[in-house]
Coordinates of C-alpha atoms and ligand atoms in Angstrom, one line a residue:
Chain A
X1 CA 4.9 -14.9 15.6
X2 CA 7.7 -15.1 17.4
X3 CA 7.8 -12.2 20.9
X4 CA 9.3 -9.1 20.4
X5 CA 9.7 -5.8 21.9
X6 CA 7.8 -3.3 20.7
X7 CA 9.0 0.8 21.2
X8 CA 6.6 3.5 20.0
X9 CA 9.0 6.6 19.8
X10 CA 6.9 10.2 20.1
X11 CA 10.1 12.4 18.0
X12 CA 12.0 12.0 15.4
X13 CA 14.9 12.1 17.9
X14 CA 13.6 9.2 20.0
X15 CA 13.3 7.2 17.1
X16 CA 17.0 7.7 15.7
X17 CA 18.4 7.3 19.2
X18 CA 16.4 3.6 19.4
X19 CA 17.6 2.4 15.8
X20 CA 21.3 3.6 17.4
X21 CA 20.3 1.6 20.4
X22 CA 19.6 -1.5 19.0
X23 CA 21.2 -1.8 15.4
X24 CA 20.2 -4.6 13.4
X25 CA 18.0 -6.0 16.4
X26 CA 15.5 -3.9 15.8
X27 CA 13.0 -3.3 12.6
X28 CA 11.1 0.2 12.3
X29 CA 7.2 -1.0 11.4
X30 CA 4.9 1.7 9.3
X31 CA 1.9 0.0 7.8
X32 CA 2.9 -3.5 8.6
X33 CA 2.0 -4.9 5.7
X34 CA 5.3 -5.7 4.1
X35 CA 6.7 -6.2 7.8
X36 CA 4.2 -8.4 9.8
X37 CA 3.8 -10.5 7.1
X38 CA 7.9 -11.5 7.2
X39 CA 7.4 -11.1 11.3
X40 CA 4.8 -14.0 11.2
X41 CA 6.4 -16.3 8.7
X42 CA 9.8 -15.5 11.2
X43 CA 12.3 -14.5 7.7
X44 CA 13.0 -11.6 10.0
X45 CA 12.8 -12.3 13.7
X46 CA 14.4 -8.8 15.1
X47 CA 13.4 -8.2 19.2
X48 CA 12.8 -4.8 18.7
X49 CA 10.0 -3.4 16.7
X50 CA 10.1 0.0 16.8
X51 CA 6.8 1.9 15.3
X52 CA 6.7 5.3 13.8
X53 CA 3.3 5.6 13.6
X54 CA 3.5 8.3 17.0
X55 CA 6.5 9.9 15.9
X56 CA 5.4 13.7 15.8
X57 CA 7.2 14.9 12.9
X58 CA 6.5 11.4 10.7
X59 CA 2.5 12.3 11.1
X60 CA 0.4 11.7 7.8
X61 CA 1.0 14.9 6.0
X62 CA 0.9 16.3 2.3
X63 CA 3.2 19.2 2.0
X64 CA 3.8 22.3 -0.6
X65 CA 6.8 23.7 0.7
X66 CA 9.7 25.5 -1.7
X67 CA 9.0 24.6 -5.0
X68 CA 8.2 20.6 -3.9
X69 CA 5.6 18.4 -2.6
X70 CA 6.7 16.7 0.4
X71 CA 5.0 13.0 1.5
X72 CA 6.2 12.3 5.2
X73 CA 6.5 8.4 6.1
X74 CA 3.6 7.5 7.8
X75 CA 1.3 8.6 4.7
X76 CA -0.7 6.3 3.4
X77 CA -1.8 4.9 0.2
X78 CA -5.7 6.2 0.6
X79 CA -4.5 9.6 1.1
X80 CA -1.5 10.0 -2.0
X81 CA -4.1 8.6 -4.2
X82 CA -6.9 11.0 -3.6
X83 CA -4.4 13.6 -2.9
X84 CA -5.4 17.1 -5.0
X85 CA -1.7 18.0 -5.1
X86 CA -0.8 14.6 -5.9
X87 CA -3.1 14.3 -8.8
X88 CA -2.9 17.4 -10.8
X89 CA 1.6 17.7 -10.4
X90 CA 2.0 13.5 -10.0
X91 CA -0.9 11.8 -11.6
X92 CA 1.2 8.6 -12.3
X93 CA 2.3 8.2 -9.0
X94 CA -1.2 8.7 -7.4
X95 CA -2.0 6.2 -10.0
X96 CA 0.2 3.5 -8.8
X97 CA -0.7 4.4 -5.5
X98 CA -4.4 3.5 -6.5
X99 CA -3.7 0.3 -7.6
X100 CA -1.5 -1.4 -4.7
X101 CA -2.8 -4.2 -3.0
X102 CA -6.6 -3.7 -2.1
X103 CA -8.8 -0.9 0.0
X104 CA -7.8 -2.7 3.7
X105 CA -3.8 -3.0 2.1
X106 CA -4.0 0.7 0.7
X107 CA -5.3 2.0 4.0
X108 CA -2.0 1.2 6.2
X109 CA 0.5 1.2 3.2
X110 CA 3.0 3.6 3.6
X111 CA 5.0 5.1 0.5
X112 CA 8.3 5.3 2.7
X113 CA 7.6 1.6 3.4
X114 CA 7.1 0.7 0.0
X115 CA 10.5 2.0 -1.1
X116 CA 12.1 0.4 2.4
X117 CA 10.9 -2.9 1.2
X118 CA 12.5 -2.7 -2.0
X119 CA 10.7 -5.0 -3.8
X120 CA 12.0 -5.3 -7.2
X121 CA 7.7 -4.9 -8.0
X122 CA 7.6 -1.9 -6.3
X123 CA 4.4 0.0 -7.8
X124 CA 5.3 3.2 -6.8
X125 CA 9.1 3.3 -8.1
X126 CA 8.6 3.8 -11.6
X127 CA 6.8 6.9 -10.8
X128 CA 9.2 8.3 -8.3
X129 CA 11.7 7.3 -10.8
X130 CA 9.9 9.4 -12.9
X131 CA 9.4 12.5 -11.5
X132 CA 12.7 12.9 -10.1
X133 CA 11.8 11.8 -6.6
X134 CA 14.1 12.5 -3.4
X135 CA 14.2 10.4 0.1
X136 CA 14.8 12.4 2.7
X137 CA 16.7 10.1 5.0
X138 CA 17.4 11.0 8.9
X139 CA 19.7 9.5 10.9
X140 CA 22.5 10.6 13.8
X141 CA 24.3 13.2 12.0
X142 CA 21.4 14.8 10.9
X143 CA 19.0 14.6 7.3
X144 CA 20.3 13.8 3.6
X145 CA 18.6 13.7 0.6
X146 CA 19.2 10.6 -1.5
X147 CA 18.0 11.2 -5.2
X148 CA 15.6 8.4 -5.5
X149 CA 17.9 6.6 -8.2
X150 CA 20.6 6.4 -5.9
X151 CA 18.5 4.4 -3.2
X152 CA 17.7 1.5 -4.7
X153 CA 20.7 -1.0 -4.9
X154 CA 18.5 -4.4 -5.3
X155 CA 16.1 -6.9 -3.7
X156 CA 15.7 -5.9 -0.5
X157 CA 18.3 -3.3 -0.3
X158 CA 19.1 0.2 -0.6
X159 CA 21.5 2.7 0.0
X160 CA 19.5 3.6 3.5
X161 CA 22.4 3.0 6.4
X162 CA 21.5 1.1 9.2
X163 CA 21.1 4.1 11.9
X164 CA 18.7 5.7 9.3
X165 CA 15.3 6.0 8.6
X166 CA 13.3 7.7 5.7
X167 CA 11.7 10.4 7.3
X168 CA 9.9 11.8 4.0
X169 CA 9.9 11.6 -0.1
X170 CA 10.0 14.9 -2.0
X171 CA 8.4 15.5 -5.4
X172 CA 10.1 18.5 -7.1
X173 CA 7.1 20.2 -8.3
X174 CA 7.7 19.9 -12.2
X175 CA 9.1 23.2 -14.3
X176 CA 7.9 22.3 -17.3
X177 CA 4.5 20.5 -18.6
X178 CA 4.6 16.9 -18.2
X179 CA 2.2 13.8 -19.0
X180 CA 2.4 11.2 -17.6
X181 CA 0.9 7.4 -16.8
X182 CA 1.6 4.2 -14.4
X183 CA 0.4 0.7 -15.9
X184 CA 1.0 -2.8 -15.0
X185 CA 0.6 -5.9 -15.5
X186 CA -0.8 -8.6 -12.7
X187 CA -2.7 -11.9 -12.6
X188 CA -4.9 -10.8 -10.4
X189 CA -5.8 -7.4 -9.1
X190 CA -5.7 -6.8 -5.2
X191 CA -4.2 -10.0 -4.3
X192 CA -0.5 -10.0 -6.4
X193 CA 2.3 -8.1 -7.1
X194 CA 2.8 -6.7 -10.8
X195 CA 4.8 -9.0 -13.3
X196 CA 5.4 -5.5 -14.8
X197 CA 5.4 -2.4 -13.6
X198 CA 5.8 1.0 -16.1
X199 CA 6.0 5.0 -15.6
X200 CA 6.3 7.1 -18.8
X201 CA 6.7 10.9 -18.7
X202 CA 6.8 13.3 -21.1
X203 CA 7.6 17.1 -20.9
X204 CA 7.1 19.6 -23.3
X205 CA 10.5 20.2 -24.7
X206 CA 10.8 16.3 -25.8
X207 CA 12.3 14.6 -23.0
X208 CA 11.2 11.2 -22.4
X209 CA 11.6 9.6 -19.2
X210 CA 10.5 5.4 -19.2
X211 CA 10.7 3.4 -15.4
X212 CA 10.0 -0.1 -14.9
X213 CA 9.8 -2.5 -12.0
X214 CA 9.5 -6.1 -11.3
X215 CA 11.9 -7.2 -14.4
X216 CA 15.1 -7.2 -12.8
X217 CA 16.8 -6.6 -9.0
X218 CA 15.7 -3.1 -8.7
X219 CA 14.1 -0.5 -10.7
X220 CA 14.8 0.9 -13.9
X221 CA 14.9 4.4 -15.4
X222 CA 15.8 5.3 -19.1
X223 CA 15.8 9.0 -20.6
X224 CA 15.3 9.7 -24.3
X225 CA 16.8 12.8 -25.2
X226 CA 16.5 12.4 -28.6
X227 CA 12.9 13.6 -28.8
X228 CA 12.2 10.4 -31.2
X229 CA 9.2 9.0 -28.3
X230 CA 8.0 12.6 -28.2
X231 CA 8.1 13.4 -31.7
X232 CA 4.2 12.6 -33.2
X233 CA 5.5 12.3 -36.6
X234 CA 8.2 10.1 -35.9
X235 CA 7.6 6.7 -37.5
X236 CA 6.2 3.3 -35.5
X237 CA 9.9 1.7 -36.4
X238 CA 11.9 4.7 -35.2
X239 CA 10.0 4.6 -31.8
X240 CA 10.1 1.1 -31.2
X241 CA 13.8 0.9 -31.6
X242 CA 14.4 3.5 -28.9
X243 CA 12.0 1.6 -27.0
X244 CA 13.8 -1.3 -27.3
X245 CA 16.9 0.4 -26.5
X246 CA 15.6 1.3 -23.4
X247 CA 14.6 -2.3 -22.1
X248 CA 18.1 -3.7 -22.3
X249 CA 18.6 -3.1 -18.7
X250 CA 15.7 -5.5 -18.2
X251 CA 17.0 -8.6 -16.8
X252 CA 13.7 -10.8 -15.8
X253 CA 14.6 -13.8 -13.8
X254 CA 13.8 -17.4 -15.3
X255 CA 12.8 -18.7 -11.8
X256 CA 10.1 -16.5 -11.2
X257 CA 6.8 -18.5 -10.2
X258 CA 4.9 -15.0 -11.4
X259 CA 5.6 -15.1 -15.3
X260 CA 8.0 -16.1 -17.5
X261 CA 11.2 -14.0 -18.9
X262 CA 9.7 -14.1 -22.6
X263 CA 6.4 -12.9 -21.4
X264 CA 7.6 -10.3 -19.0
X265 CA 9.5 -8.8 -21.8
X266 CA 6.6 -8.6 -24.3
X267 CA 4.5 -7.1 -21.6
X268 CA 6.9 -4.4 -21.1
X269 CA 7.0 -4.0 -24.7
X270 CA 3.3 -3.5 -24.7
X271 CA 2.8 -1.7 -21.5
X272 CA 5.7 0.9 -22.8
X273 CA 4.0 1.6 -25.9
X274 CA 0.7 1.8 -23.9
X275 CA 2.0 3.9 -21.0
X276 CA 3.9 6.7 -23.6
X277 CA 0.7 6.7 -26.1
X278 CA -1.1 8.2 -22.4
X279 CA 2.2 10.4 -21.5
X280 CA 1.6 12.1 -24.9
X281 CA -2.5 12.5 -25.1
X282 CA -2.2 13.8 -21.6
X283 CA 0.6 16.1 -22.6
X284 CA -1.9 17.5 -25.3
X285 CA -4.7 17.3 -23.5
X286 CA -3.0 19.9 -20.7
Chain B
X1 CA 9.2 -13.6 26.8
X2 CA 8.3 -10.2 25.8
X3 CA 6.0 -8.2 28.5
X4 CA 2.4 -6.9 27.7
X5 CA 2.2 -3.3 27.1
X6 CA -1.4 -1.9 28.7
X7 CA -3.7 -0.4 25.6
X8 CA -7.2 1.1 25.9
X9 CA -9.4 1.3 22.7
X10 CA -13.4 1.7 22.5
X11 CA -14.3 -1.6 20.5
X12 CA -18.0 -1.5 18.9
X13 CA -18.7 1.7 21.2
X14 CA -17.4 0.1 24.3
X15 CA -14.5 1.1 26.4
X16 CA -12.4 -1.9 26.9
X17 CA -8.3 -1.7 28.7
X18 CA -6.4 -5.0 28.6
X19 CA -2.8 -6.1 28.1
X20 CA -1.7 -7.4 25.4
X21 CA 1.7 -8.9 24.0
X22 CA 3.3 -7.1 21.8
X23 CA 3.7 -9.9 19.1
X24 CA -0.1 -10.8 19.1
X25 CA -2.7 -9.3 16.3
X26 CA -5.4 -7.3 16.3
X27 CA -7.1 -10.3 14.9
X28 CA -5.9 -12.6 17.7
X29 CA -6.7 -10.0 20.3
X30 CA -9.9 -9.8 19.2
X31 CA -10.8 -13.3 18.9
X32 CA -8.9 -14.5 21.8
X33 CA -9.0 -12.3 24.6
X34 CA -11.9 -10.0 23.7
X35 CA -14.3 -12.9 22.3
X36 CA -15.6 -11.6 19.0
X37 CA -14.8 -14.1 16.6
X38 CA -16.6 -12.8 13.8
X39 CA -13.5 -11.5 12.5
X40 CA -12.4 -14.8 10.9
X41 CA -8.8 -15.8 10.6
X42 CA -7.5 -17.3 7.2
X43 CA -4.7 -16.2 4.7
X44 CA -3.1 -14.6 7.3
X45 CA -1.0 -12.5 4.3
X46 CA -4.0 -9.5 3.6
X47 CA -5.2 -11.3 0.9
X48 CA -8.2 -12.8 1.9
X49 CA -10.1 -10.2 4.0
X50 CA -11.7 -12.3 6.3
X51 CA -10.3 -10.6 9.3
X52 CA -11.3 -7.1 8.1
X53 CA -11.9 -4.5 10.6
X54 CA -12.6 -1.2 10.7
X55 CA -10.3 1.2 12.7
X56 CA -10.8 4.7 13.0
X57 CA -13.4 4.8 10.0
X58 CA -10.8 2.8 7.8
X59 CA -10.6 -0.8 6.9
X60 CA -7.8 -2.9 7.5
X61 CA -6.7 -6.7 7.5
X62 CA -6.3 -7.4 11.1
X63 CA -4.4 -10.1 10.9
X64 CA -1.8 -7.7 9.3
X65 CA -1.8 -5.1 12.2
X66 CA -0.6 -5.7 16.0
X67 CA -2.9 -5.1 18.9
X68 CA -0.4 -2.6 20.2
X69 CA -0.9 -0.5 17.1
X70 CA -4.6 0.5 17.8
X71 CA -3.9 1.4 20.9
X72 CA -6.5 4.7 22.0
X73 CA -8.3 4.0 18.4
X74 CA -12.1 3.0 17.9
X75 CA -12.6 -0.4 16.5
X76 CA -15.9 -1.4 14.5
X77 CA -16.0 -5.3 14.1
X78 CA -19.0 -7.4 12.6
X79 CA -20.5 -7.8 16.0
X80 CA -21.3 -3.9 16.6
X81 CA -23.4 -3.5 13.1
X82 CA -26.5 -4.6 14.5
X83 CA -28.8 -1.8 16.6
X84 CA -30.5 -3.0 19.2
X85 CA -30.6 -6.0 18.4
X86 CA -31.5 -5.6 15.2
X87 CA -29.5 -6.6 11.9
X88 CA -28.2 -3.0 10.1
X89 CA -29.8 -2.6 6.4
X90 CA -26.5 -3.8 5.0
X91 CA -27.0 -7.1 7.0
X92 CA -30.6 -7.3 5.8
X93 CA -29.4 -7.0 2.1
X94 CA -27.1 -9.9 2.9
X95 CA -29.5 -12.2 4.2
X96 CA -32.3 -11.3 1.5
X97 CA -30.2 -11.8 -1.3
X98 CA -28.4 -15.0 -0.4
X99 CA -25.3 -13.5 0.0
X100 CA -23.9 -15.5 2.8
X101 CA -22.6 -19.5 1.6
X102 CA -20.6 -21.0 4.2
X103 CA -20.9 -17.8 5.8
X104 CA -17.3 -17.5 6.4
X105 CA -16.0 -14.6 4.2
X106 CA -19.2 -12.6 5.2
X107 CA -18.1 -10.6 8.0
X108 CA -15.1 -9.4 6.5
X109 CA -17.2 -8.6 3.6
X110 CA -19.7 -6.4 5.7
X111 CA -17.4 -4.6 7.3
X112 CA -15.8 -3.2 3.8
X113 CA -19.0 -2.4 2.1
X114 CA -20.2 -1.2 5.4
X115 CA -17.1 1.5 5.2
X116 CA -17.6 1.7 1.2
X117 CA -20.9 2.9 1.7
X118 CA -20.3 5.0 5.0
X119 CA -17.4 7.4 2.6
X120 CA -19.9 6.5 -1.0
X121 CA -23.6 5.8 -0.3
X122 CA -24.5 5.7 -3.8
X123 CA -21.5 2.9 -5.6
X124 CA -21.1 2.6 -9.3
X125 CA -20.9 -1.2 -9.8
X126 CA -17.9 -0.7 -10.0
X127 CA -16.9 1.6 -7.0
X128 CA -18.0 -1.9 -5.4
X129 CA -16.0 -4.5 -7.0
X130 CA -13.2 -1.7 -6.2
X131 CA -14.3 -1.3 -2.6
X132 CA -14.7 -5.4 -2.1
X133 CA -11.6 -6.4 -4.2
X134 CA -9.6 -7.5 -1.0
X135 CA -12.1 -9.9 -0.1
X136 CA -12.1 -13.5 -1.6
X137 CA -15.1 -15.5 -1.3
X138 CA -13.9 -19.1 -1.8
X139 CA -17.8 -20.1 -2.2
X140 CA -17.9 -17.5 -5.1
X141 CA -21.0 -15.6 -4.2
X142 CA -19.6 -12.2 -5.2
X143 CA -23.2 -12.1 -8.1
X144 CA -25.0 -12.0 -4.8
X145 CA -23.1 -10.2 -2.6
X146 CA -22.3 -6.6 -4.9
X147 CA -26.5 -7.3 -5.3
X148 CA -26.5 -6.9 -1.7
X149 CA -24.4 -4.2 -1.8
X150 CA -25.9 -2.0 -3.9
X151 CA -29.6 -2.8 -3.0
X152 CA -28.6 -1.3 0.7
X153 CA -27.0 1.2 -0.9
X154 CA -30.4 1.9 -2.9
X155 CA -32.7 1.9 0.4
X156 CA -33.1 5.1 1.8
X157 CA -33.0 3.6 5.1
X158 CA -29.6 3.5 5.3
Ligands
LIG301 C1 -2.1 -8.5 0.0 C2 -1.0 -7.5 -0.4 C3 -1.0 -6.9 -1.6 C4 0.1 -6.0 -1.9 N1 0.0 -5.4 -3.1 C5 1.0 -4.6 -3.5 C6 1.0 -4.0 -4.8 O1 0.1 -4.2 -5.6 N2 2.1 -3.2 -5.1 C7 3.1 -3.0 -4.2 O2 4.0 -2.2 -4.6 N3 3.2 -3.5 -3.0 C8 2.1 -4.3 -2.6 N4 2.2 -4.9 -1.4 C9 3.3 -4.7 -0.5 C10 3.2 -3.6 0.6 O3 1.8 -3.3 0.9 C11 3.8 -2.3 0.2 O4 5.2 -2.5 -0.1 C12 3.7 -1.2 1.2 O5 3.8 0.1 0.6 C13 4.6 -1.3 2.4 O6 4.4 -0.2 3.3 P1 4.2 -0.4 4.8 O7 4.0 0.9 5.4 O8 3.1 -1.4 5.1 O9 5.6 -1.0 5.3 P2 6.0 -1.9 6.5 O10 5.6 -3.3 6.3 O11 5.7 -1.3 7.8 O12 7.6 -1.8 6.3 C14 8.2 -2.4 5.1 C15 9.8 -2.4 5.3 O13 10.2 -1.0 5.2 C16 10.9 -0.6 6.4 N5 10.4 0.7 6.7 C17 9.1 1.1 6.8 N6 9.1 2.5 6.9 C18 10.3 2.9 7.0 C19 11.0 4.2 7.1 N7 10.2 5.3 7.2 N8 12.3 4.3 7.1 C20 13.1 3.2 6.9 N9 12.5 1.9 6.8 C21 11.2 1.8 6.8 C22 10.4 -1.7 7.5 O14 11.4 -1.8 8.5 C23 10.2 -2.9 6.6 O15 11.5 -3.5 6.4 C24 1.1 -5.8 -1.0 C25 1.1 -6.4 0.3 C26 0.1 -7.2 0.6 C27 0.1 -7.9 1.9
LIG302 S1 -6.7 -13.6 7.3 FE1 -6.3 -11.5 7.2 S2 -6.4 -11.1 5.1 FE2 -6.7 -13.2 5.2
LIG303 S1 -19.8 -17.4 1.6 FE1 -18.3 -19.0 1.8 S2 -16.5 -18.0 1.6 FE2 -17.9 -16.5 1.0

């Protein structure tokens, strides 16, 4: 790995006046597990690392505060997936929480750092996608909240600026009944990043919300308003055509050494079928 | 040339304070400068756990974290599971049941079922494939090793 600096800001303030300090020389570092990896095989070589991990306000912490559940950036994978709160209000996204990397990966992996990276495979997008998720996002001026479909722009980008950081992600605590489910598609469990990744939601008065990674340069999200996906007596033809509708803004690419257009498109297919057939039983179920 | 930053962490139950460089690992810092190679180095991308570690009564890939990081934290490493000189039940297991091939992937496999069953003492079969899925065994002995697993997990010893 090539040196670098390395700043371990105690406040919020501290770390904002560093990233002002140092623009794009420097890198903020959370888990490291997106980070050290792109450290070590030098596709980012900044000279400042500066790690949140100390900053007082970014501690691990689970939130209930007016009407929202809020996640601050040093939270980890471990703790969102065993998370009460998380569970009962946001089962899909402590389900794709569950199912990133393995136990040593989920122990240091951030959620803030997961959207940062903005990996088209994201696992936890679909669900923020979702549920309506919010990034709170600090910088100079002061906080903004970025609604979570605003923030990603592709690959590796977002709508983040470059004196900002994400200081936490907000779930609005739902209004009205929803199930919900997270599935994906990998080749191998704990050691690869999904070839699809799906959130479906549905509430009680019929709205269907579908999200889906790792088929395109960022994240997808599609609402049915129609109440055909919610609908148990519509027919198998009906649904899949709004399905289908739906998945035209997947847009896989053909270089991919992880699967192939065709089957990355079927899988979706499949997984979206799957993923609202457990929306709905979990929306009966209560 | 980056300076060393001064860190102090308790490492299998002992004190130690040394300098390190920011850009150096856990993983390197342990092998290199504080001589406990058991933590093995080998993907170097978290996925093969052979480097795993435990930190503050968490695993991690410590090739994946930097020495910096863990400074005023506790460290557990394959070295500090043996009492007095005597192999831990989890150890034990390992050796009975023929767990350790090459021997390479072993430590990091210790140290998470050594965690798994410090948070679960009593795994489904399945709690352990879960609990050992970051670690890759390139001899494939994972039969004997989840055999290992649960039979420490079985003896009330532990
Ligand atoms: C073996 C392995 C398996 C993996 N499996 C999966 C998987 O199954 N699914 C999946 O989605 N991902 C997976 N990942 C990727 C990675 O673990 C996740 O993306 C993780 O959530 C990143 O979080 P982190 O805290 O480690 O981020 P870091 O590595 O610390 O940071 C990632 C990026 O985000 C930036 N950043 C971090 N925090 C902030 C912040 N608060 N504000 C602004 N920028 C920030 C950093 O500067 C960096 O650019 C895997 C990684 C490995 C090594
Ligand atoms: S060497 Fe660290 S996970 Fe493989
Ligand atoms: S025993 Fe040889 S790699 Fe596991």
């Amino acid at each position: 790995m090539h040196p670098f600096a390395y700043e371990r800001p105690g406040s919020l303030a501290e770390a904002i006046a560093l990233l002002g300090r140092h623009g794009a020389e420097a890198r903020l570092l959370a888990g490291g597990t997106d980070l050290i990896i792109r450290l070590r095989d030098g596709s980012l070589r900044p000279s400042v690392v500066i790690d949140l991990k100390r900053v007082e306000e970014l501690r691990p912490a689970i939130r209930e505060e007016d009407g929202r559940l809020s996640i601050s950036a040093t939270s980890v994978m471990t703790d969102i997936a065993a998370d009460p709160r998380v569970r009962r209000h946001f089962v899909a996204l402590a389900e794709a929480a569950a199912v990133i990397g393995s136990v040593q990966i989920r122990n240091r992996a951030t959620l803030a750092g997961n959207i940062c990276n903005a990996s088209p495979a994201a696992d936890t997008a679909p669900s923020l996608l979702v549920y309506g998720a919010v990034v709170v996002a600090a910088g100079p001026a002061g906080t903004r909240r970025i609604p979570i479909d605003e923030f990603f722009v592709r690959s590796g980008a977002t709508t983040l600026q470059r004196d900002e950081l994400v200081a936490a992600v907000e779930l609005p605590l739902p209004a009205r009944r929803i199930g919900a489910a997270h599935v994906r598609r990998t080749r191998r469990r704990g050691h690869d990043l999904a070839s699809v990744t799906l959130t479906c939601g549905v509430d009680d008065a019929g709205v269907t919300r579908l999200a889906y990674g790792s088929v395109g340069p960022r994240p997808v999200l599609e609402v049915d308003e129609s109440g055909t996906l919610a609908d148990p007596g519509s027919t198998g033809e009906a649904r899949a055509g709004v399905l289908e509708r739906m998945f035209l803004g997947a847009s896989p690419s053909p270089r991919s050494m992880r699967a192939s257009p065709e089957y990355r498109v079927a899988m979706l297919r499949a997984l979206g079928e799957r993923a609202l057939r457990m929306a709905l039983d979990r929306l009966g179920g209560g | 040339m980056s300076d060393t930053i001064p860190i102090q962490l308790t490492v299998n139950g002992r004190q130690r304070s040394l300098r390190v460089a920011p850009h150096h690992t856990l993983l390197d810092v342990l092998r290199d400068d504080l001589d406990l190679t058991g933590a093995k180095e080998c993907c170097l991308v978290g996925e093969c756990g052979a480097c795993t570690v435990i930190v503050d009564g968490r695993t991690v890939d410590s090739c994946l974290v930097l020495a910096v990081e863990v400074d005023g934290a506790s460290v557990t490493t394959v070295e500090g599971l043996a009492r007095d000189g005597s192999l831990s039940p989890l150890q034990q297991a390992f050796l009975d049941r023929g767990a350790a091939q090459c021997g390479y992937c072993i430590p990091g496999q210790l140290m998470s079922a050594h965690a798994l069953l410090e948070t679960n003492p009593h795994p489904s079969l399945d709690d352990v494939q879960e609990g050992l899925a970051g670690n890759l065994c390139r001899c494939a002995g994972y039969q004997q090793i989840v055999d290992a697993v649960l039979a420490a997990a079985d003896g009330a010893d532990r």
